[in-house]
């Protein structure tokens, strides 16, 4: 900073002088001493700078008059002296004026210094001897050159080191500027110490993957906020601005013509009589008319039947309605349930509304553990009960009823003909059934939701043939599991054709699994499936792993005028539970239904959608019953298919959800899905059709959002998305109580059940949608 202070002193001296001399006056009045390259061993060389104007005057332009082969030029001494006379001190040769005036020859040698060896772009050779040596360099023998290389310097050529002499420092104010520009730390340093037990040194480390959105307090979101400690207040700011307007000149010229009245007269061209006669006898024309007449007749009939120019998408648009706000698509939270008495962290695996009782909903809970963790903590899990909880709108804290099971329940369902019978599937592969008839009076004191429409039931045999169940009692169920099997179960005892010897019964001992607690040892564990299906992959010995199935219900409509129903009712339902007397169920053999559709859809763990048949066929070689090959197999999902559901309005329309996309299928179309969505930003975990709008369905995601799809509004993306919770949504189940009130149960990974009220826009169909009367139960 010292030069800055000295500059201030010089500027002060200039202020005291009356007149400052210009650059030209200094160069004229003062004697300029030429600078040569004596320190580099060339006292005859004088570096100079030649501007473009000087190069044009003396015809010594770079890249034109100077080349790599001849980088020099001879300039007459008289021309340089004339330049001194014309331009005086402005001349570029003025620094070597003394050398030019004392030069004995008539021409001076100017050399172009391309590499700036001597600091400037040109240099002047100021002696005749130097000029001759440059133009005609003497030949040096090779021995002398080698001697030059190894020649040692003489003691006179070695420079002598002179130590610098210290001088007292004089402050000119620069230390204040240095202190102002210096950076100082204003925050206090924080010290962290990380320690570890010595017993853990060298211990093996186990890494595992986990979903950050599914684990509580797994990550912390650090949002930005203003901090006054780091806020700098601008006191002064210098800003320069130059505004230049954009100007554009444009012009147009319109060509105008005089208006004229014009008319065109034309007449049709007709064949002559001779040409008409020739065309009438033409065979190609006759063949063409005969072939085209059929297509033209069909087209005319279609035009009479329907208007082909109607815009179908425009007709599907919703009409203006005076009731309700069409923009209101927000799901409002009505109530929430959480098991406060559970000591372990559990998630909800399945949700089902009670078919007859208003505000009563059952949920199954399971421990939040992976398969490896379940194996590791299998002993501790036996001490924790596996439950199905019944929650009521009247008491959001205490469950109304708890059903205990041998292991965690991952799916369950109410019986279609008797809501007191519940069937569930455990994670260990067991099928469990409960009868809550004894506790029905405790939970039936709540407001009922109206009468439930009855559906006729059916039954099948070991071959897969379908029979009408005239007893009106549902006694069969279908399950699928991860052991690659689909099983048909019948809860009625099967009568053996021949009595079995006692000795054989003793040999057949049932092995009880180790993970079954003693509470359920009294149950009959000899329940075997009526029929078992394996979906083979074809050429390999592997099988598909089904996790969701959807059966057809198009033949389940019951005829009310069937008089045989009254004859088969031996005991009235009011006197005794019909499920306590099922001995004669399989004895009544009826004629099988021939036109019943036995094909169904299956969703696998690998993301495949399979369309297959449950009817069994006999192997021609062995005579054993075996499942038929799948009719079709599609791979459209990039994850496990967790939702396979038929539309409540169209029985042949199926919704499948798995991985990161959604697909809609039509039964009978083998080319693929009718609609397949693109990959979503987050993985889909659950889904369900709307119960009152045919074009609406709901999809749950792993980040706690619900995507609402409205096919009348958008088909390529969800119409709306709403955040429900902070963790993964595990199950979605809507429920219709009345035409004015509809709810949707949403379960999450942390064990909370959210009851949401569906708005008017999403619960009431538009005028062009299929007319549907909402029922009291799903």
PDB file of C-alpha atoms in Angstrom, residues 534-725:
ATOM      1  CA  UNK A 534     -50.873 -73.533  -9.353  1.00  0.00           C
ATOM      2  CA  UNK A 535     -50.087 -71.040 -12.115  1.00  0.00           C
ATOM      3  CA  UNK A 536     -47.161 -72.606 -13.957  1.00  0.00           C
ATOM      4  CA  UNK A 537     -44.722 -70.474 -15.927  1.00  0.00           C
ATOM      5  CA  UNK A 538     -44.694 -72.988 -18.758  1.00  0.00           C
ATOM      6  CA  UNK A 539     -41.319 -74.314 -19.832  1.00  0.00           C
ATOM      7  CA  UNK A 540     -39.691 -73.883 -16.404  1.00  0.00           C
ATOM      8  CA  UNK A 541     -40.574 -75.651 -13.172  1.00  0.00           C
ATOM      9  CA  UNK A 542     -41.329 -72.324 -11.459  1.00  0.00           C
ATOM     10  CA  UNK A 543     -44.812 -70.965 -10.701  1.00  0.00           C
ATOM     11  CA  UNK A 544     -46.295 -67.487 -10.593  1.00  0.00           C
ATOM     12  CA  UNK A 545     -46.744 -65.920  -7.158  1.00  0.00           C
ATOM     13  CA  UNK A 546     -50.345 -64.561  -6.892  1.00  0.00           C
ATOM     14  CA  UNK A 547     -51.118 -61.902  -4.287  1.00  0.00           C
ATOM     15  CA  UNK A 548     -54.474 -60.495  -5.530  1.00  0.00           C
ATOM     16  CA  UNK A 549     -57.396 -62.096  -7.404  1.00  0.00           C
ATOM     17  CA  UNK A 550     -60.713 -60.846  -8.828  1.00  0.00           C
ATOM     18  CA  UNK A 551     -63.605 -63.203  -9.615  1.00  0.00           C
ATOM     19  CA  UNK A 552     -66.450 -62.472 -12.000  1.00  0.00           C
ATOM     20  CA  UNK A 553     -69.873 -61.711 -10.515  1.00  0.00           C
ATOM     21  CA  UNK A 554     -72.005 -61.471 -13.646  1.00  0.00           C
ATOM     22  CA  UNK A 555     -73.950 -64.665 -12.828  1.00  0.00           C
ATOM     23  CA  UNK A 556     -74.508 -63.953  -9.138  1.00  0.00           C
ATOM     24  CA  UNK A 557     -77.829 -62.152  -9.619  1.00  0.00           C
ATOM     25  CA  UNK A 558     -80.497 -64.020  -7.761  1.00  0.00           C
ATOM     26  CA  UNK A 559     -83.986 -64.711  -9.135  1.00  0.00           C
ATOM     27  CA  UNK A 560     -86.651 -63.877  -6.598  1.00  0.00           C
ATOM     28  CA  UNK A 561     -89.274 -66.176  -8.124  1.00  0.00           C
ATOM     29  CA  UNK A 562     -87.272 -69.320  -7.357  1.00  0.00           C
ATOM     30  CA  UNK A 563     -89.604 -71.449  -5.251  1.00  0.00           C
ATOM     31  CA  UNK A 564     -86.986 -74.022  -4.290  1.00  0.00           C
ATOM     32  CA  UNK A 565     -85.471 -71.697  -1.691  1.00  0.00           C
ATOM     33  CA  UNK A 566     -88.339 -72.131   0.715  1.00  0.00           C
ATOM     34  CA  UNK A 567     -88.200 -75.925   0.476  1.00  0.00           C
ATOM     35  CA  UNK A 568     -84.510 -76.180   1.469  1.00  0.00           C
ATOM     36  CA  UNK A 569     -84.859 -74.002   4.588  1.00  0.00           C
ATOM     37  CA  UNK A 570     -85.179 -76.486   7.426  1.00  0.00           C
ATOM     38  CA  UNK A 571     -84.406 -74.181  10.323  1.00  0.00           C
ATOM     39  CA  UNK A 572     -85.370 -70.524  10.438  1.00  0.00           C
ATOM     40  CA  UNK A 573     -82.626 -67.927  10.874  1.00  0.00           C
ATOM     41  CA  UNK A 574     -84.400 -66.350  13.817  1.00  0.00           C
ATOM     42  CA  UNK A 575     -84.325 -69.557  15.840  1.00  0.00           C
ATOM     43  CA  UNK A 576     -80.745 -70.780  15.242  1.00  0.00           C
ATOM     44  CA  UNK A 577     -77.579 -69.666  13.476  1.00  0.00           C
ATOM     45  CA  UNK A 578     -77.577 -71.435  10.076  1.00  0.00           C
ATOM     46  CA  UNK A 579     -73.768 -71.819  10.262  1.00  0.00           C
ATOM     47  CA  UNK A 580     -74.126 -74.224  13.189  1.00  0.00           C
ATOM     48  CA  UNK A 581     -75.827 -76.872  11.029  1.00  0.00           C
ATOM     49  CA  UNK A 582     -73.959 -77.337   7.751  1.00  0.00           C
ATOM     50  CA  UNK A 583     -73.805 -81.121   7.668  1.00  0.00           C
ATOM     51  CA  UNK A 584     -76.124 -81.520   4.677  1.00  0.00           C
ATOM     52  CA  UNK A 585     -74.529 -78.848   2.590  1.00  0.00           C
ATOM     53  CA  UNK A 586     -72.548 -81.042   0.238  1.00  0.00           C
ATOM     54  CA  UNK A 587     -75.157 -83.810   0.040  1.00  0.00           C
ATOM     55  CA  UNK A 588     -77.542 -81.849  -2.166  1.00  0.00           C
ATOM     56  CA  UNK A 589     -76.082 -82.209  -5.636  1.00  0.00           C
ATOM     57  CA  UNK A 590     -77.521 -79.917  -8.269  1.00  0.00           C
ATOM     58  CA  UNK A 591     -77.037 -79.601 -11.974  1.00  0.00           C
ATOM     59  CA  UNK A 592     -73.949 -77.498 -12.753  1.00  0.00           C
ATOM     60  CA  UNK A 593     -74.307 -74.108 -14.425  1.00  0.00           C
ATOM     61  CA  UNK A 594     -72.861 -74.491 -17.898  1.00  0.00           C
ATOM     62  CA  UNK A 595     -72.705 -70.865 -19.042  1.00  0.00           C
ATOM     63  CA  UNK A 596     -70.954 -69.556 -15.930  1.00  0.00           C
ATOM     64  CA  UNK A 597     -67.668 -67.688 -16.594  1.00  0.00           C
ATOM     65  CA  UNK A 598     -64.948 -69.420 -14.580  1.00  0.00           C
ATOM     66  CA  UNK A 599     -62.136 -67.155 -15.749  1.00  0.00           C
ATOM     67  CA  UNK A 600     -60.655 -64.580 -13.370  1.00  0.00           C
ATOM     68  CA  UNK A 601     -57.829 -62.038 -13.107  1.00  0.00           C
ATOM     69  CA  UNK A 602     -54.709 -62.540 -10.953  1.00  0.00           C
ATOM     70  CA  UNK A 603     -52.051 -60.015  -9.899  1.00  0.00           C
ATOM     71  CA  UNK A 604     -48.597 -61.438  -9.108  1.00  0.00           C
ATOM     72  CA  UNK A 605     -45.662 -60.354  -6.997  1.00  0.00           C
ATOM     73  CA  UNK A 606     -43.550 -59.806 -10.142  1.00  0.00           C
ATOM     74  CA  UNK A 607     -45.982 -57.188 -11.550  1.00  0.00           C
ATOM     75  CA  UNK A 608     -47.779 -59.535 -13.973  1.00  0.00           C
ATOM     76  CA  UNK A 609     -51.516 -59.584 -14.700  1.00  0.00           C
ATOM     77  CA  UNK A 610     -52.780 -63.090 -15.555  1.00  0.00           C
ATOM     78  CA  UNK A 611     -56.155 -64.069 -17.012  1.00  0.00           C
ATOM     79  CA  UNK A 612     -56.769 -67.750 -16.286  1.00  0.00           C
ATOM     80  CA  UNK A 613     -59.463 -70.388 -15.599  1.00  0.00           C
ATOM     81  CA  UNK A 614     -60.101 -72.146 -12.291  1.00  0.00           C
ATOM     82  CA  UNK A 615     -61.638 -75.254 -13.882  1.00  0.00           C
ATOM     83  CA  UNK A 616     -59.493 -78.361 -13.520  1.00  0.00           C
ATOM     84  CA  UNK A 617     -58.679 -80.798 -16.325  1.00  0.00           C
ATOM     85  CA  UNK A 618     -57.253 -84.293 -16.256  1.00  0.00           C
ATOM     86  CA  UNK A 619     -53.776 -85.037 -17.490  1.00  0.00           C
ATOM     87  CA  UNK A 620     -54.135 -87.486 -20.429  1.00  0.00           C
ATOM     88  CA  UNK A 621     -50.985 -89.354 -19.341  1.00  0.00           C
ATOM     89  CA  UNK A 622     -51.395 -89.644 -15.573  1.00  0.00           C
ATOM     90  CA  UNK A 623     -55.128 -88.975 -15.154  1.00  0.00           C
ATOM     91  CA  UNK A 624     -54.485 -86.492 -12.320  1.00  0.00           C
ATOM     92  CA  UNK A 625     -56.386 -83.240 -11.993  1.00  0.00           C
ATOM     93  CA  UNK A 626     -54.312 -80.230 -12.990  1.00  0.00           C
ATOM     94  CA  UNK A 627     -54.907 -76.532 -13.559  1.00  0.00           C
ATOM     95  CA  UNK A 628     -55.278 -75.156 -17.049  1.00  0.00           C
ATOM     96  CA  UNK A 629     -52.609 -72.958 -18.608  1.00  0.00           C
ATOM     97  CA  UNK A 630     -53.173 -69.190 -18.279  1.00  0.00           C
ATOM     98  CA  UNK A 631     -55.216 -67.711 -21.112  1.00  0.00           C
ATOM     99  CA  UNK A 632     -53.183 -64.472 -21.196  1.00  0.00           C
ATOM    100  CA  UNK A 633     -50.249 -62.972 -19.340  1.00  0.00           C
ATOM    101  CA  UNK A 634     -49.324 -59.277 -19.401  1.00  0.00           C
ATOM    102  CA  UNK A 635     -46.331 -57.519 -17.829  1.00  0.00           C
ATOM    103  CA  UNK A 636     -47.329 -53.871 -17.466  1.00  0.00           C
ATOM    104  CA  UNK A 637     -46.452 -53.087 -13.837  1.00  0.00           C
ATOM    105  CA  UNK A 638     -42.949 -52.553 -12.475  1.00  0.00           C
ATOM    106  CA  UNK A 639     -43.789 -53.761  -8.985  1.00  0.00           C
ATOM    107  CA  UNK A 640     -46.064 -56.125  -7.055  1.00  0.00           C
ATOM    108  CA  UNK A 641     -49.740 -55.846  -8.093  1.00  0.00           C
ATOM    109  CA  UNK A 642     -51.549 -55.017  -4.826  1.00  0.00           C
ATOM    110  CA  UNK A 643     -54.935 -54.016  -6.327  1.00  0.00           C
ATOM    111  CA  UNK A 644     -57.072 -56.078  -8.731  1.00  0.00           C
ATOM    112  CA  UNK A 645     -60.652 -54.802  -8.593  1.00  0.00           C
ATOM    113  CA  UNK A 646     -63.677 -54.883 -10.874  1.00  0.00           C
ATOM    114  CA  UNK A 647     -65.700 -51.743 -11.473  1.00  0.00           C
ATOM    115  CA  UNK A 648     -68.920 -51.527  -9.400  1.00  0.00           C
ATOM    116  CA  UNK A 649     -70.712 -50.349 -12.577  1.00  0.00           C
ATOM    117  CA  UNK A 650     -69.170 -52.520 -15.314  1.00  0.00           C
ATOM    118  CA  UNK A 651     -68.348 -56.081 -14.344  1.00  0.00           C
ATOM    119  CA  UNK A 652     -65.969 -56.538 -17.289  1.00  0.00           C
ATOM    120  CA  UNK A 653     -63.819 -53.464 -16.433  1.00  0.00           C
ATOM    121  CA  UNK A 654     -60.892 -54.220 -14.089  1.00  0.00           C
ATOM    122  CA  UNK A 655     -58.514 -51.821 -12.309  1.00  0.00           C
ATOM    123  CA  UNK A 656     -54.974 -53.024 -11.506  1.00  0.00           C
ATOM    124  CA  UNK A 657     -52.394 -51.022  -9.541  1.00  0.00           C
ATOM    125  CA  UNK A 658     -48.795 -51.995  -8.898  1.00  0.00           C
ATOM    126  CA  UNK A 659     -45.368 -50.409  -8.765  1.00  0.00           C
ATOM    127  CA  UNK A 660     -45.433 -46.911 -10.230  1.00  0.00           C
ATOM    128  CA  UNK A 661     -48.372 -47.133 -12.673  1.00  0.00           C
ATOM    129  CA  UNK A 662     -52.075 -47.901 -13.103  1.00  0.00           C
ATOM    130  CA  UNK A 663     -53.849 -49.984 -15.766  1.00  0.00           C
ATOM    131  CA  UNK A 664     -57.503 -50.468 -16.730  1.00  0.00           C
ATOM    132  CA  UNK A 665     -58.563 -53.683 -18.501  1.00  0.00           C
ATOM    133  CA  UNK A 666     -61.647 -54.953 -20.307  1.00  0.00           C
ATOM    134  CA  UNK A 667     -62.457 -58.626 -20.038  1.00  0.00           C
ATOM    135  CA  UNK A 668     -62.491 -60.202 -23.496  1.00  0.00           C
ATOM    136  CA  UNK A 669     -59.902 -57.861 -25.059  1.00  0.00           C
ATOM    137  CA  UNK A 670     -56.646 -59.783 -25.334  1.00  0.00           C
ATOM    138  CA  UNK A 671     -54.422 -57.087 -26.892  1.00  0.00           C
ATOM    139  CA  UNK A 672     -53.615 -55.369 -23.590  1.00  0.00           C
ATOM    140  CA  UNK A 673     -54.992 -52.727 -21.199  1.00  0.00           C
ATOM    141  CA  UNK A 674     -57.430 -50.051 -22.315  1.00  0.00           C
ATOM    142  CA  UNK A 675     -55.493 -47.426 -20.344  1.00  0.00           C
ATOM    143  CA  UNK A 676     -51.998 -47.516 -18.906  1.00  0.00           C
ATOM    144  CA  UNK A 677     -50.581 -44.541 -17.022  1.00  0.00           C
ATOM    145  CA  UNK A 678     -47.022 -43.314 -17.087  1.00  0.00           C
ATOM    146  CA  UNK A 679     -44.685 -43.722 -14.125  1.00  0.00           C
ATOM    147  CA  UNK A 680     -45.756 -41.715 -11.090  1.00  0.00           C
ATOM    148  CA  UNK A 681     -43.307 -39.573  -9.056  1.00  0.00           C
ATOM    149  CA  UNK A 682     -43.781 -41.916  -6.071  1.00  0.00           C
ATOM    150  CA  UNK A 683     -44.644 -45.600  -5.750  1.00  0.00           C
ATOM    151  CA  UNK A 684     -48.314 -46.573  -5.574  1.00  0.00           C
ATOM    152  CA  UNK A 685     -49.337 -48.641  -2.516  1.00  0.00           C
ATOM    153  CA  UNK A 686     -53.161 -48.999  -2.656  1.00  0.00           C
ATOM    154  CA  UNK A 687     -56.244 -48.064  -4.650  1.00  0.00           C
ATOM    155  CA  UNK A 688     -60.024 -48.394  -5.005  1.00  0.00           C
ATOM    156  CA  UNK A 689     -62.845 -47.545  -7.436  1.00  0.00           C
ATOM    157  CA  UNK A 690     -65.363 -44.847  -6.562  1.00  0.00           C
ATOM    158  CA  UNK A 691     -68.670 -46.375  -5.457  1.00  0.00           C
ATOM    159  CA  UNK A 692     -70.864 -43.710  -7.092  1.00  0.00           C
ATOM    160  CA  UNK A 693     -68.912 -42.360 -10.089  1.00  0.00           C
ATOM    161  CA  UNK A 694     -67.871 -44.807 -12.842  1.00  0.00           C
ATOM    162  CA  UNK A 695     -64.954 -42.682 -14.087  1.00  0.00           C
ATOM    163  CA  UNK A 696     -63.317 -41.943 -10.711  1.00  0.00           C
ATOM    164  CA  UNK A 697     -60.876 -44.021  -8.677  1.00  0.00           C
ATOM    165  CA  UNK A 698     -58.441 -43.279  -5.848  1.00  0.00           C
ATOM    166  CA  UNK A 699     -54.765 -44.298  -5.632  1.00  0.00           C
ATOM    167  CA  UNK A 700     -52.574 -44.068  -2.500  1.00  0.00           C
ATOM    168  CA  UNK A 701     -48.850 -43.336  -2.661  1.00  0.00           C
ATOM    169  CA  UNK A 702     -45.883 -44.060  -0.420  1.00  0.00           C
ATOM    170  CA  UNK A 703     -45.386 -40.362   0.439  1.00  0.00           C
ATOM    171  CA  UNK A 704     -48.840 -39.986   2.028  1.00  0.00           C
ATOM    172  CA  UNK A 705     -50.609 -38.463  -0.993  1.00  0.00           C
ATOM    173  CA  UNK A 706     -53.831 -39.672  -2.662  1.00  0.00           C
ATOM    174  CA  UNK A 707     -54.137 -39.268  -6.428  1.00  0.00           C
ATOM    175  CA  UNK A 708     -57.733 -38.736  -7.559  1.00  0.00           C
ATOM    176  CA  UNK A 709     -58.243 -39.895 -11.150  1.00  0.00           C
ATOM    177  CA  UNK A 710     -61.242 -38.533 -13.067  1.00  0.00           C
ATOM    178  CA  UNK A 711     -61.311 -40.078 -16.535  1.00  0.00           C
ATOM    179  CA  UNK A 712     -63.904 -37.559 -17.731  1.00  0.00           C
ATOM    180  CA  UNK A 713     -61.474 -34.730 -16.990  1.00  0.00           C
ATOM    181  CA  UNK A 714     -58.004 -36.221 -17.633  1.00  0.00           C
ATOM    182  CA  UNK A 715     -56.769 -39.595 -18.817  1.00  0.00           C
ATOM    183  CA  UNK A 716     -52.994 -39.043 -18.829  1.00  0.00           C
ATOM    184  CA  UNK A 717     -52.522 -37.860 -15.246  1.00  0.00           C
ATOM    185  CA  UNK A 718     -54.460 -37.526 -11.956  1.00  0.00           C
ATOM    186  CA  UNK A 719     -57.058 -34.792 -11.845  1.00  0.00           C
ATOM    187  CA  UNK A 720     -56.167 -33.902  -8.227  1.00  0.00           C
ATOM    188  CA  UNK A 721     -53.623 -34.869  -5.562  1.00  0.00           C
ATOM    189  CA  UNK A 722     -54.011 -34.342  -1.824  1.00  0.00           C
ATOM    190  CA  UNK A 723     -51.723 -34.984   1.127  1.00  0.00           C
ATOM    191  CA  UNK A 724     -53.316 -37.112   3.859  1.00  0.00           C
ATOM    192  CA  UNK A 725     -50.424 -38.122   6.137  1.00  0.00           C
TER     193      UNK A 725
END
